Coordinates of C-alpha atoms in Angstrom, one line a residue:
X850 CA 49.5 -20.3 -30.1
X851 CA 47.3 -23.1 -31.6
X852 CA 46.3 -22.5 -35.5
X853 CA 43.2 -22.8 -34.7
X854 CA 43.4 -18.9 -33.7
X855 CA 45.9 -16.4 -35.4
X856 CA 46.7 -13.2 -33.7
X857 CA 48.7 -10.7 -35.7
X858 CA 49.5 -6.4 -34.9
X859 CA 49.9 -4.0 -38.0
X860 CA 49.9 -0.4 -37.7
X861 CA 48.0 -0.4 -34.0
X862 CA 45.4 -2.9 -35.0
X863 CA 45.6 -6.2 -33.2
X864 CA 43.4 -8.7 -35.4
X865 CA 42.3 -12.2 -34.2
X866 CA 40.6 -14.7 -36.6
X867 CA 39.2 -17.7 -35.6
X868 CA 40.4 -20.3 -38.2
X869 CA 38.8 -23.5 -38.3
X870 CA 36.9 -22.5 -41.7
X871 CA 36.3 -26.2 -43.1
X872 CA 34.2 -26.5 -39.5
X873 CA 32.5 -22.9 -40.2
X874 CA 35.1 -22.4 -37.3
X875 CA 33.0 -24.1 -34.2
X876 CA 35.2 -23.9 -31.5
X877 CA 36.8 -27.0 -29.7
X878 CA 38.4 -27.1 -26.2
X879 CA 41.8 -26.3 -28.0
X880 CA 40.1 -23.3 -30.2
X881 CA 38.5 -21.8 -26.9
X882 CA 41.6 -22.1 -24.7
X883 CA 43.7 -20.3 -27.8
X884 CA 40.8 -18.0 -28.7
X885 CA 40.8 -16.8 -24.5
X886 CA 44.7 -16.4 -24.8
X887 CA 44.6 -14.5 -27.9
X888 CA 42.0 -11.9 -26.0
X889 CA 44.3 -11.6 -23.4
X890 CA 47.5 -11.0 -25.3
X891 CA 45.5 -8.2 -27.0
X892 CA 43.7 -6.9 -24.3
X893 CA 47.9 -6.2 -22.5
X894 CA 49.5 -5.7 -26.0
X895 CA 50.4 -1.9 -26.1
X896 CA 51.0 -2.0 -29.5
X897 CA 47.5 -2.9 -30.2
X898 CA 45.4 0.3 -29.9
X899 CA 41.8 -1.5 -31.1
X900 CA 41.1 -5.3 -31.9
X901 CA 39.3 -6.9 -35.0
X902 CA 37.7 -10.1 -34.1
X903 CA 36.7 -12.2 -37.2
X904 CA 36.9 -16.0 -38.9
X905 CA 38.3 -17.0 -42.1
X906 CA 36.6 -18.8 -44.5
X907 CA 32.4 -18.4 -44.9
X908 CA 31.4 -18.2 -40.9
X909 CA 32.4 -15.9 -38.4
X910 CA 31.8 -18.8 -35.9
X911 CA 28.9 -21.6 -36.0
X912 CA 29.0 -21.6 -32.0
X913 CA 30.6 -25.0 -30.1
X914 CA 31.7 -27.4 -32.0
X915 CA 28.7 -30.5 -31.5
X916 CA 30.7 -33.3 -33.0
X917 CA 32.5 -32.4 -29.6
X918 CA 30.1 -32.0 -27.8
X919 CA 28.4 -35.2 -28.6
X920 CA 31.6 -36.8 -27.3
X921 CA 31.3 -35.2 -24.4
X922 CA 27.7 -35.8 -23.5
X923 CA 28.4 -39.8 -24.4
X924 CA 31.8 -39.8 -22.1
X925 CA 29.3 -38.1 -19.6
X926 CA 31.2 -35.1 -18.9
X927 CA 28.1 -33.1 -20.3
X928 CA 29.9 -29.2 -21.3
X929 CA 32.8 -30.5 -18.8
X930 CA 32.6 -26.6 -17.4
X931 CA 33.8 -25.3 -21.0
X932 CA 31.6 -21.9 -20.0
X933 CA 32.9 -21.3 -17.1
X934 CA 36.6 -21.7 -18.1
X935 CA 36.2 -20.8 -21.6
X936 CA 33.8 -18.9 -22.4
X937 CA 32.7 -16.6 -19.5
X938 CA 36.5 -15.3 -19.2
X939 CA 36.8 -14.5 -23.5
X940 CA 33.4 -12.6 -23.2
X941 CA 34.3 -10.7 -20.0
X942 CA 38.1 -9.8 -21.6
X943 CA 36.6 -8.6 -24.6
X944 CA 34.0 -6.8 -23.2
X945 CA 36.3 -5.1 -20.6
X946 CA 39.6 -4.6 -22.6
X947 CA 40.8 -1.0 -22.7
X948 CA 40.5 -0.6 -26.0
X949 CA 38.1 -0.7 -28.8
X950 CA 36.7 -4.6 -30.3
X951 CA 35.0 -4.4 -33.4
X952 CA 33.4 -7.4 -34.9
X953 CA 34.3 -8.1 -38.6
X954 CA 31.5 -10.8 -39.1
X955 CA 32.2 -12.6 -42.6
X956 CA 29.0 -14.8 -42.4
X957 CA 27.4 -17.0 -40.1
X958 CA 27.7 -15.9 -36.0
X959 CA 25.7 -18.8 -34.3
X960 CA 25.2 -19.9 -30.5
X961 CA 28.5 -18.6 -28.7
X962 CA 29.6 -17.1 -32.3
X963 CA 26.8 -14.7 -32.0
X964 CA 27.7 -13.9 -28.5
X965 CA 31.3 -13.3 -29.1
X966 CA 30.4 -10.9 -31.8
X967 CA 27.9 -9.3 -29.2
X968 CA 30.2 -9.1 -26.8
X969 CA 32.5 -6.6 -29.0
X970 CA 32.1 -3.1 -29.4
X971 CA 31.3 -2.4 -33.1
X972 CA 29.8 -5.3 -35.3
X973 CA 30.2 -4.5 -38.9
X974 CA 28.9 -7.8 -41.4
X975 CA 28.8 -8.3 -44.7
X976 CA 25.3 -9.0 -46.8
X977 CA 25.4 -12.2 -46.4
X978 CA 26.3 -12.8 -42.5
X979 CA 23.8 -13.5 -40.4
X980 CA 22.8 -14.2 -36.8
X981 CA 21.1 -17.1 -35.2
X982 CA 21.0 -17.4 -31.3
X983 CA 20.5 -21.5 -31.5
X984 CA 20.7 -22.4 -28.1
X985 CA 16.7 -23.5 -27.8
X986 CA 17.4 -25.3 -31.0
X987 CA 19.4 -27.8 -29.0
X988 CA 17.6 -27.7 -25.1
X989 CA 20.0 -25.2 -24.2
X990 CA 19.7 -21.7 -22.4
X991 CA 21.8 -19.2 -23.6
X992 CA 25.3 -18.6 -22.4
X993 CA 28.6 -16.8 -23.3
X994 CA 27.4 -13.7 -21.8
X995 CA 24.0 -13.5 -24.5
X996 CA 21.4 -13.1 -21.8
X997 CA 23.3 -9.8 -21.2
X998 CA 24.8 -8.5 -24.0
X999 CA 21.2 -9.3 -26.7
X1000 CA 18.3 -7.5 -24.4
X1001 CA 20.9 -4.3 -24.1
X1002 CA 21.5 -4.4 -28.2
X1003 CA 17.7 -4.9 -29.1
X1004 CA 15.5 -4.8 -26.0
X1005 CA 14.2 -6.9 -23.8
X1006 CA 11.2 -8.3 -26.0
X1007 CA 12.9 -8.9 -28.8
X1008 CA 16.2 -10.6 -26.8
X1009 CA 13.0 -12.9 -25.6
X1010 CA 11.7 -13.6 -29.4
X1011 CA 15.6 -14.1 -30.3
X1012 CA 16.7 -16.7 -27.3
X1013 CA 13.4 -18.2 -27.5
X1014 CA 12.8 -19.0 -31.4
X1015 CA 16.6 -19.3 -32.3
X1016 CA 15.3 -18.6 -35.9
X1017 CA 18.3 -17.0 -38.2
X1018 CA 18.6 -13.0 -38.8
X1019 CA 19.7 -11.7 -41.9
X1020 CA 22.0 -8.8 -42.3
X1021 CA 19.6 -6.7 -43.3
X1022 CA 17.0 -6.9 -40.8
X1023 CA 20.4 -7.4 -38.0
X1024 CA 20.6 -3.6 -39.1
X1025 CA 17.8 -2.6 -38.4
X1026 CA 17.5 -4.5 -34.8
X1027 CA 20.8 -2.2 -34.0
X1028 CA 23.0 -5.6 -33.5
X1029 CA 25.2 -4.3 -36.3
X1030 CA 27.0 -1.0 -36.8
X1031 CA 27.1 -1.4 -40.6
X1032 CA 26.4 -4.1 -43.4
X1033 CA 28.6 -4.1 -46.4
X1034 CA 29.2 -6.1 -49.2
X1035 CA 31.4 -8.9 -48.5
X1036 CA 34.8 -8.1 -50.7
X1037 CA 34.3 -4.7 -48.9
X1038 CA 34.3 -6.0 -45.4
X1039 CA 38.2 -6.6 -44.4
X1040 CA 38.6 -3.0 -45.6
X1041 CA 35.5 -1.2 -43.9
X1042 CA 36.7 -2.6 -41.1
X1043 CA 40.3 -2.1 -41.5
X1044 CA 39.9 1.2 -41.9
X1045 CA 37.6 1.9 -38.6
X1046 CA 40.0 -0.1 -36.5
X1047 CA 43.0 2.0 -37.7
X1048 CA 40.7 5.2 -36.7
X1049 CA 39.7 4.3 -33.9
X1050 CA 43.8 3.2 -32.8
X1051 CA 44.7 6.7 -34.2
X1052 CA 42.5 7.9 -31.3
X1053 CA 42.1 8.8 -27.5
X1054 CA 42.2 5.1 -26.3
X1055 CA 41.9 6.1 -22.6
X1056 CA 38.9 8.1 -23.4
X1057 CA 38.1 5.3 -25.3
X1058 CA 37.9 3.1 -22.2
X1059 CA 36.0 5.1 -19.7
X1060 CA 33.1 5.2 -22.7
X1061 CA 33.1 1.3 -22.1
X1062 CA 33.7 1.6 -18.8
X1063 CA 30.4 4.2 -18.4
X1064 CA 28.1 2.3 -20.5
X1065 CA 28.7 -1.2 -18.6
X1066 CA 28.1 1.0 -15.1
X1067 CA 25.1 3.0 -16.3
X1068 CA 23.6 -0.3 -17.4
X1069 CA 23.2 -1.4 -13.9
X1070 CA 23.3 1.6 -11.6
X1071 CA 20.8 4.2 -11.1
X1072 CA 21.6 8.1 -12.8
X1073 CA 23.3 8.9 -9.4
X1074 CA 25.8 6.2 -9.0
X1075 CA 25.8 7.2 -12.5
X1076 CA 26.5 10.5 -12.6
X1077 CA 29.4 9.6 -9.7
X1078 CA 30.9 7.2 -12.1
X1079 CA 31.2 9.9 -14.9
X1080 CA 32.7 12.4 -12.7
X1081 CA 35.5 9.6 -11.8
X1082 CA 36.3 8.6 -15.2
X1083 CA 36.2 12.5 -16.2
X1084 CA 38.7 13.4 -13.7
X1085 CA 41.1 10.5 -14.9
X1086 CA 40.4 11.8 -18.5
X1087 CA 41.0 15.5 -17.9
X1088 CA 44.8 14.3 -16.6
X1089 CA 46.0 12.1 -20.1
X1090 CA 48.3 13.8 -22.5
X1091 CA 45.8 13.1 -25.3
X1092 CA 43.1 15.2 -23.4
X1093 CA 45.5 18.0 -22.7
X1094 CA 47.4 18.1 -26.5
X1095 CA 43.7 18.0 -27.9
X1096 CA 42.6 21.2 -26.2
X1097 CA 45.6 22.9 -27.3
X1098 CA 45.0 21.9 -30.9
X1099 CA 41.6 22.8 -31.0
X1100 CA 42.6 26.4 -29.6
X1101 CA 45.2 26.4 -32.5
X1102 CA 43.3 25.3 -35.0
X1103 CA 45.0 22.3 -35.3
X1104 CA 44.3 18.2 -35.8
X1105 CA 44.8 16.4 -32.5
X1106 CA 47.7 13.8 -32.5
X1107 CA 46.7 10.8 -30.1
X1108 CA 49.2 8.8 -27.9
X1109 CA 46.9 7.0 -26.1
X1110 CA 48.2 8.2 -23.0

């Protein structure tokens, strides 16, 4: 795996930090293609029971990398199908891994940074992050999944005032939006977050993934389909030693032990 990514598993909790820092870790061709792998190898790794996503250095992730990009556009291979090979397929494994994401965003999350962080499941930042969408700022529409992901966080008129004004939002007002779970101070961040994580892969990760797998289908269905979709992932859920050992404990008084199975 390039540098440019690390991937490491401790106690159940798979972390991935983007690690370009002196470049507010913008992401090259060689970043994304390491940064897609290292979702995958997460998403399949069963000793990783949730995934923290985050960057070294003062940015979570400034977005593409432009001095690239500008060599790109001057070869005139233009984004030389980066988001259709890149991008689209780290959004869509994040968003639909079995298990929980949670964004640890150290500071900046720009352009595709902010989607990436969007994409995940839980955002926690620190004061001093903050979120710009950018795109306009360069004659660009929005990609990497943001069109989606943004309008379902904050609404469709304020997803329109983001995309379409690219101007920079704090921490604090990120909070109140709802596209953060939790600001904290920054030397309190890598703990907060260490310590949801290792809750969350102490828990029912099955259940886990038919809540993700309900939301994405609610988003688009009507209640009906719905309704029929909860039933489904229900009856898959009723069947997994974690639901079964959990009833017992609770009839005994007892804490439930997960196995995520």
């Amino acid at each position: 795996m390039s540098e440019t990514v690390l991937y490491d598993v401790t106690d159940g909790v798979a972390t991935i930090t983007l690690n370009r820092p002196d470049a507010m870790n913008s992401l090259t061709v060689e970043m994304k293609a390491a940064l897609r792998d290292a979702v995958t190898r997460a998403a399949g790794d069963e000793t990783a029971r949730s995934v923290i996503l985050t960057g070294s250095g003062r940015a979570f992730c400034a977005g593409q990398d432009l001095r690239e990009h500008a060599d790109n556009l001057a070869g005139g291979r233009g984004l030389a199908n980066t988001v259709r090979d890149h991008y689209n397929p780290i959004v869509r494994t994040i968003a639909e891994m079995p298990k929980p994401v949670i964004a640890a965003i150290n500071g900046v999350a720009a352009g595709a940074g902010a989607s990436l962080a969007f994409a995940c499941d839980l955002r926690v930042a620190a004061e001093k992050a903050s979120f710009s969408t950018a795109f306009t700022k360069i004659g660009l529409a929005p990609d990497s999944g943001m069109s989606w992901t943004l309008q379902r966080l904050v609404g469709r008129a304020k997803a329109a005032e983001l995309l379409l004004l690219g101007d920079p939002v704090k921490a604090d007002r990120a909070l109140e939006l709802g596209l953060v779970t939790q600001v904290v101070p920054g030397d309190e961040l890598q703990s907060t977050v260490r310590t949801l994580a290792a809750k969350l892969a102490a828990g029912p990760t099955i259940a886990y993934h038919a809540v993700k797998q309900a939301l994405d289908h609610a988003a688009t269905h009507d209640l009906a389909s719905a309704l029929e979709k909860e039933a489904e992932l229900q009856d898959l859920c009723v069947k997994t030693t974690d639901h079964q050992g959990a009833t017992t404990s609770f009839l005994k008084k007892e804490q439930p032990v997960f196995e995520g199975r």
